[in-house]
Short mmCIF file of C-alpha atoms in Angstrom, two decimals:
data_model
loop_
_atom_site.label_atom_id
_atom_site.label_comp_id
_atom_site.label_asym_id
_atom_site.label_seq_id
_atom_site.Cartn_x
_atom_site.Cartn_y
_atom_site.Cartn_z
CA UNK B 1 -21.96 -11.21 19.17
CA UNK B 2 -17.57 -11.08 20.91
CA UNK B 3 -16.22 -8.93 18.60
CA UNK B 4 -12.70 -9.58 17.48
CA UNK B 5 -9.48 -7.21 16.39
CA UNK B 6 -8.29 -7.81 13.07
CA UNK B 7 -5.15 -6.23 12.29
CA UNK B 8 -4.06 -6.49 8.26
CA UNK B 9 -0.42 -5.70 6.90
CA UNK B 10 1.10 -6.04 4.07
CA UNK B 11 2.81 -4.47 1.27
CA UNK B 12 1.53 -1.78 -0.69
CA UNK B 13 -0.89 -2.21 -3.02
CA UNK B 14 -1.95 -5.58 -1.87
CA UNK B 15 -5.52 -4.33 -1.53
CA UNK B 16 -5.10 -4.52 2.36
CA UNK B 17 -7.46 -1.20 2.10
CA UNK B 18 -9.86 -2.51 0.24
CA UNK B 19 -10.93 -6.40 1.89
CA UNK B 20 -10.24 -4.12 5.17
CA UNK B 21 -12.94 -2.07 4.32
CA UNK B 22 -15.14 -5.40 2.87
CA UNK B 23 -14.99 -7.29 6.03
CA UNK B 24 -15.89 -3.89 8.33
CA UNK B 25 -18.75 -3.70 6.34
CA UNK B 26 -19.46 -6.92 6.38
CA UNK B 27 -19.31 -7.55 10.21
CA UNK B 28 -20.37 -3.20 11.28
CA UNK B 29 -16.77 -3.28 12.09
CA UNK B 30 -14.67 -0.20 12.42
CA UNK B 31 -12.33 0.09 9.30
CA UNK B 32 -8.98 2.19 9.94
CA UNK B 33 -6.95 2.99 7.23
CA UNK B 34 -3.36 3.56 9.11
CA UNK B 35 -2.03 4.08 6.01
CA UNK B 36 -3.60 7.21 5.48
CA UNK B 37 -2.87 8.50 8.52
CA UNK B 38 0.49 8.53 7.66
CA UNK B 39 0.06 9.71 3.61
CA UNK B 40 -1.84 12.45 5.49
CA UNK B 41 1.24 13.80 7.42
CA UNK B 42 3.38 13.74 4.36
CA UNK B 43 0.38 15.80 2.78
CA UNK B 44 1.48 17.84 5.85
CA UNK B 45 4.74 17.76 5.12
CA UNK B 46 4.58 18.58 1.07
CA UNK B 47 2.49 21.51 1.82
CA UNK B 48 4.72 23.26 4.53
CA UNK B 49 7.74 22.41 1.63
CA UNK B 50 9.67 20.10 4.72
CA UNK B 51 10.18 17.31 2.15
CA UNK B 52 10.83 17.40 -1.41
CA UNK B 53 12.75 15.62 -4.23
CA UNK B 54 16.44 17.52 -2.96
CA UNK B 55 15.69 17.91 0.90
CA UNK B 56 14.07 16.82 3.95
CA UNK B 57 13.63 18.74 7.33
CA UNK B 58 12.58 16.70 9.49
CA UNK B 59 12.98 17.88 12.30
CA UNK B 60 11.20 20.75 10.61
CA UNK B 61 8.17 18.66 10.25
CA UNK B 62 8.47 16.91 13.97
CA UNK B 63 8.13 20.57 15.41
CA UNK B 64 4.82 20.92 13.75
CA UNK B 65 3.20 17.16 14.59
CA UNK B 66 1.40 18.49 17.42
CA UNK B 67 0.04 20.61 14.86
CA UNK B 68 -1.66 18.26 12.79
CA UNK B 69 -5.09 16.29 13.66
CA UNK B 70 -6.20 13.72 11.80
CA UNK B 71 -9.86 12.81 11.94
CA UNK B 72 -11.95 9.87 9.86
CA UNK B 73 -15.31 11.21 8.65
CA UNK B 74 -17.78 8.54 7.10
CA UNK B 75 -18.92 8.85 4.13
CA UNK B 76 -22.21 7.51 3.37
CA UNK B 77 -22.30 8.00 -0.78
CA UNK B 78 -18.98 6.34 -0.83
CA UNK B 79 -20.09 3.41 2.10
CA UNK B 80 -16.81 4.12 3.74
CA UNK B 81 -14.73 7.43 6.11
CA UNK B 82 -12.76 9.69 4.12
CA UNK B 83 -9.92 11.35 5.85
CA UNK B 84 -9.06 14.97 7.03
CA UNK B 85 -6.49 16.99 7.96
CA UNK B 86 -6.89 19.33 11.00
CA UNK B 87 -10.48 19.52 9.13
CA UNK B 88 -10.16 19.57 5.45
CA UNK B 89 -11.32 16.46 3.42
CA UNK B 90 -7.78 15.48 1.90
CA UNK B 91 -8.99 12.33 0.29
CA UNK B 92 -8.23 12.97 -2.61
CA UNK B 93 -4.98 14.58 -2.57
CA UNK B 94 -2.90 11.79 -0.46
CA UNK B 95 -3.49 8.68 -3.12
CA UNK B 96 -2.03 10.30 -5.62
CA UNK B 97 1.85 9.13 -6.78
CA UNK B 98 3.29 11.85 -5.75
CA UNK B 99 2.27 11.32 -2.02
CA UNK B 100 3.13 7.58 -2.59
CA UNK B 101 6.90 8.85 -3.23
CA UNK B 102 7.00 10.13 0.10
CA UNK B 103 5.37 8.49 2.51
CA UNK B 104 7.64 5.39 3.00
CA UNK B 105 10.46 8.57 4.34
CA UNK B 106 7.78 9.80 6.82
CA UNK B 107 7.15 6.29 8.36
CA UNK B 108 10.38 6.13 8.54
CA UNK B 109 10.42 9.01 11.15
CA UNK B 110 10.34 8.02 14.77
CA UNK B 111 8.25 10.63 16.27
CA UNK B 112 5.49 10.03 13.49
CA UNK B 113 4.71 6.54 14.37
CA UNK B 114 4.84 7.40 18.32
CA UNK B 115 2.25 9.88 17.07
CA UNK B 116 0.27 7.78 15.23
CA UNK B 117 0.56 4.23 16.69
CA UNK B 118 -1.11 6.17 19.97
CA UNK B 119 -3.95 7.35 17.83
CA UNK B 120 -4.24 3.85 16.16
CA UNK B 121 -4.38 2.39 19.50
CA UNK B 122 -7.05 4.62 21.47
CA UNK B 123 -9.64 3.64 18.16
CA UNK B 124 -9.17 -0.09 18.55
CA UNK B 125 -9.74 0.15 22.44
CA UNK B 126 -13.05 -1.70 22.47
CA UNK B 127 -12.42 -4.25 19.98
CA UNK B 128 -14.89 -4.51 16.57
CA UNK B 129 -11.86 -2.84 13.93
CA UNK B 130 -10.17 -3.89 11.16
CA UNK B 131 -7.01 -2.11 10.59
CA UNK B 132 -4.40 -2.13 7.71
CA UNK B 133 -1.30 -0.82 7.56
CA UNK B 134 2.78 -2.39 7.33
CA UNK B 135 2.94 -2.53 11.68
CA UNK B 136 -0.72 -3.58 12.92
CA UNK B 137 -0.50 -7.02 14.12
CA UNK B 138 3.46 -6.92 15.28
CA UNK B 139 3.57 -3.25 17.47
CA UNK B 140 -0.25 -2.08 16.77
CA UNK B 141 -2.34 -4.33 18.34
CA UNK B 142 0.41 -7.17 18.79
CA UNK B 143 -2.63 -9.33 20.64
CA UNK B 144 -4.82 -8.85 18.07
CA UNK B 145 -7.93 -12.13 17.51
CA UNK B 146 -6.53 -12.20 13.36
CA UNK B 147 -3.67 -11.43 11.83
CA UNK B 148 -3.89 -10.96 8.12
CA UNK B 149 -0.23 -10.16 6.11
CA UNK B 150 -0.91 -10.23 2.11
CA UNK B 151 1.25 -10.34 -0.51
CA UNK B 152 1.30 -10.19 -4.38
CA UNK B 153 4.31 -9.70 -7.04
CA UNK B 154 6.19 -6.48 -7.33
CA UNK B 155 4.42 -6.36 -10.73
CA UNK B 156 1.07 -7.44 -10.26
CA UNK B 157 1.13 -4.25 -7.24
CA UNK B 158 2.07 -2.05 -9.83
CA UNK B 159 -0.02 -3.01 -12.27
CA UNK B 160 -3.27 -3.00 -10.21
CA UNK B 161 -2.18 0.60 -8.71
CA UNK B 162 -1.02 1.99 -12.66
CA UNK B 163 -4.79 1.35 -13.84
CA UNK B 164 -6.08 2.87 -10.39
CA UNK B 165 -3.81 5.14 -11.23
CA UNK B 166 -5.05 5.55 -14.45
CA UNK B 167 -8.76 5.47 -13.93
CA UNK B 168 -8.36 8.53 -11.61
CA UNK B 169 -6.68 10.51 -14.66
CA UNK B 170 -3.51 10.78 -13.60
CA UNK B 171 -0.79 10.63 -16.53
CA UNK B 172 1.77 8.07 -15.20
CA UNK B 173 4.06 5.38 -16.82
CA UNK B 174 3.79 1.91 -15.83
CA UNK B 175 7.38 1.71 -14.75
CA UNK B 176 7.37 4.89 -13.02
CA UNK B 177 4.46 3.32 -10.24
CA UNK B 178 6.61 -0.31 -10.23
CA UNK B 179 9.83 1.85 -9.29
CA UNK B 180 7.87 3.58 -6.63
CA UNK B 181 6.27 0.25 -5.59
CA UNK B 182 9.29 -1.77 -5.18
CA UNK B 183 11.30 0.95 -3.76
CA UNK B 184 8.39 1.10 -0.45
CA UNK B 185 9.07 -2.04 -0.34
CA UNK B 186 12.56 -1.72 0.43
CA UNK B 187 12.76 1.17 2.27
CA UNK B 188 9.57 -0.18 5.06
CA UNK B 189 11.30 -3.94 5.14
CA UNK B 190 15.08 -2.41 6.33
CA UNK B 191 13.74 0.88 8.24
CA UNK B 192 15.06 0.39 12.11
CA UNK B 193 11.91 1.57 13.58
CA UNK B 194 8.90 -0.90 13.31
CA UNK B 195 10.41 -2.43 9.55
CA UNK B 196 7.84 -4.14 8.05
CA UNK B 197 7.35 -8.35 8.82
CA UNK B 198 5.28 -11.06 9.12
CA UNK B 199 3.67 -11.03 12.28
CA UNK B 200 4.24 -15.52 13.72
CA UNK B 201 1.08 -16.04 14.24
CA UNK B 202 -0.61 -14.19 10.94
CA UNK B 203 -1.68 -15.83 8.00
CA UNK B 204 0.31 -15.18 5.38
CA UNK B 205 -2.29 -14.54 1.83
CA UNK B 206 -0.81 -14.00 -2.04
CA UNK B 207 -3.56 -12.32 -3.60
CA UNK B 208 -1.70 -12.82 -7.26
CA UNK B 209 -3.89 -14.58 -9.01
CA UNK B 210 -7.10 -14.01 -6.34
CA UNK B 211 -10.31 -12.29 -7.33
CA UNK B 212 -11.66 -9.66 -5.07
CA UNK B 213 -14.53 -12.41 -4.17
CA UNK B 214 -12.35 -14.63 -4.04
CA UNK B 215 -9.61 -12.83 -1.33
CA UNK B 216 -12.89 -11.79 1.07
CA UNK B 217 -14.25 -14.90 1.18
CA UNK B 218 -10.65 -16.72 2.47
CA UNK B 219 -10.70 -14.03 4.89
CA UNK B 220 -14.01 -14.29 5.54
CA UNK B 221 -13.29 -17.49 6.92
CA UNK B 222 -10.96 -16.99 9.05
CA UNK B 223 -13.05 -14.24 10.77
CA UNK B 224 -15.31 -16.52 11.59
CA UNK B 225 -13.00 -19.52 12.99
CA UNK B 226 -11.99 -17.36 15.43
CA UNK B 227 -15.17 -16.03 16.44
#
C-alpha cells in the first residue's frame, strides 16, 4: 500500500497530538510530535537559566543549540513514543504549564526553527508519517498529501488543557490556562518566522463539538480518500 505524509497543524490544545497518535497507530505510521521538540528545547533553556519571567538570553540559547539532541523512543506500555533530551526521558517535564508559558517565545527563534525543521524533514523522508505542529503543512512538509488544520474556541481549548493538567496533579487555575492559550495563539500567529497559518490546501476541522471518536473517524475518511 502506498504511504502518504499527513500534516496536522492548528492552535494549541486542539487535540492535534491525540488524533495524530490515533492515526499513526491505526495506519502503522510513524508519529512525530513536533511541538514536543520545541518544548524540549524550552526545557533545556529553562534548566540552563537562559529564560525566565524576567529575561530571555536568546544568544546564549543559540550558542548551545549544537549541544541539544532530541530523540523519540517508543514506549510499548503507553503506545506512543516519548521524548528524550540528550538521552534523558523528559516527557513529563516538558508538559507542564510553566514550559507552555515559554515555548512560543523559544519557537520564535529562527535558529531553533531551522534546526528542528531539518530534523523533522529527515524523519519524513520515507513517508508513512503523521506529524503535528504549527508549520508542518506550510514549511516542514509543503508537499504533504493530506493537510489538516484544527481549530476550536479558546475557551474550549483552555478547558481541555485545564482538565488535563488537573488530572496530572498540577494545581492551576482555569483563568491562568485560558490566558496562556490566548497568549500562545497571538505569538504563534504573529511571529515573523513560520507563523501559524492555514495552508491553502489544508482541510479545516473545528472540533469544538466533536468527540474524540467523531474527530478520528472524520479524519480517517480523509486519509482513506487520499490513499
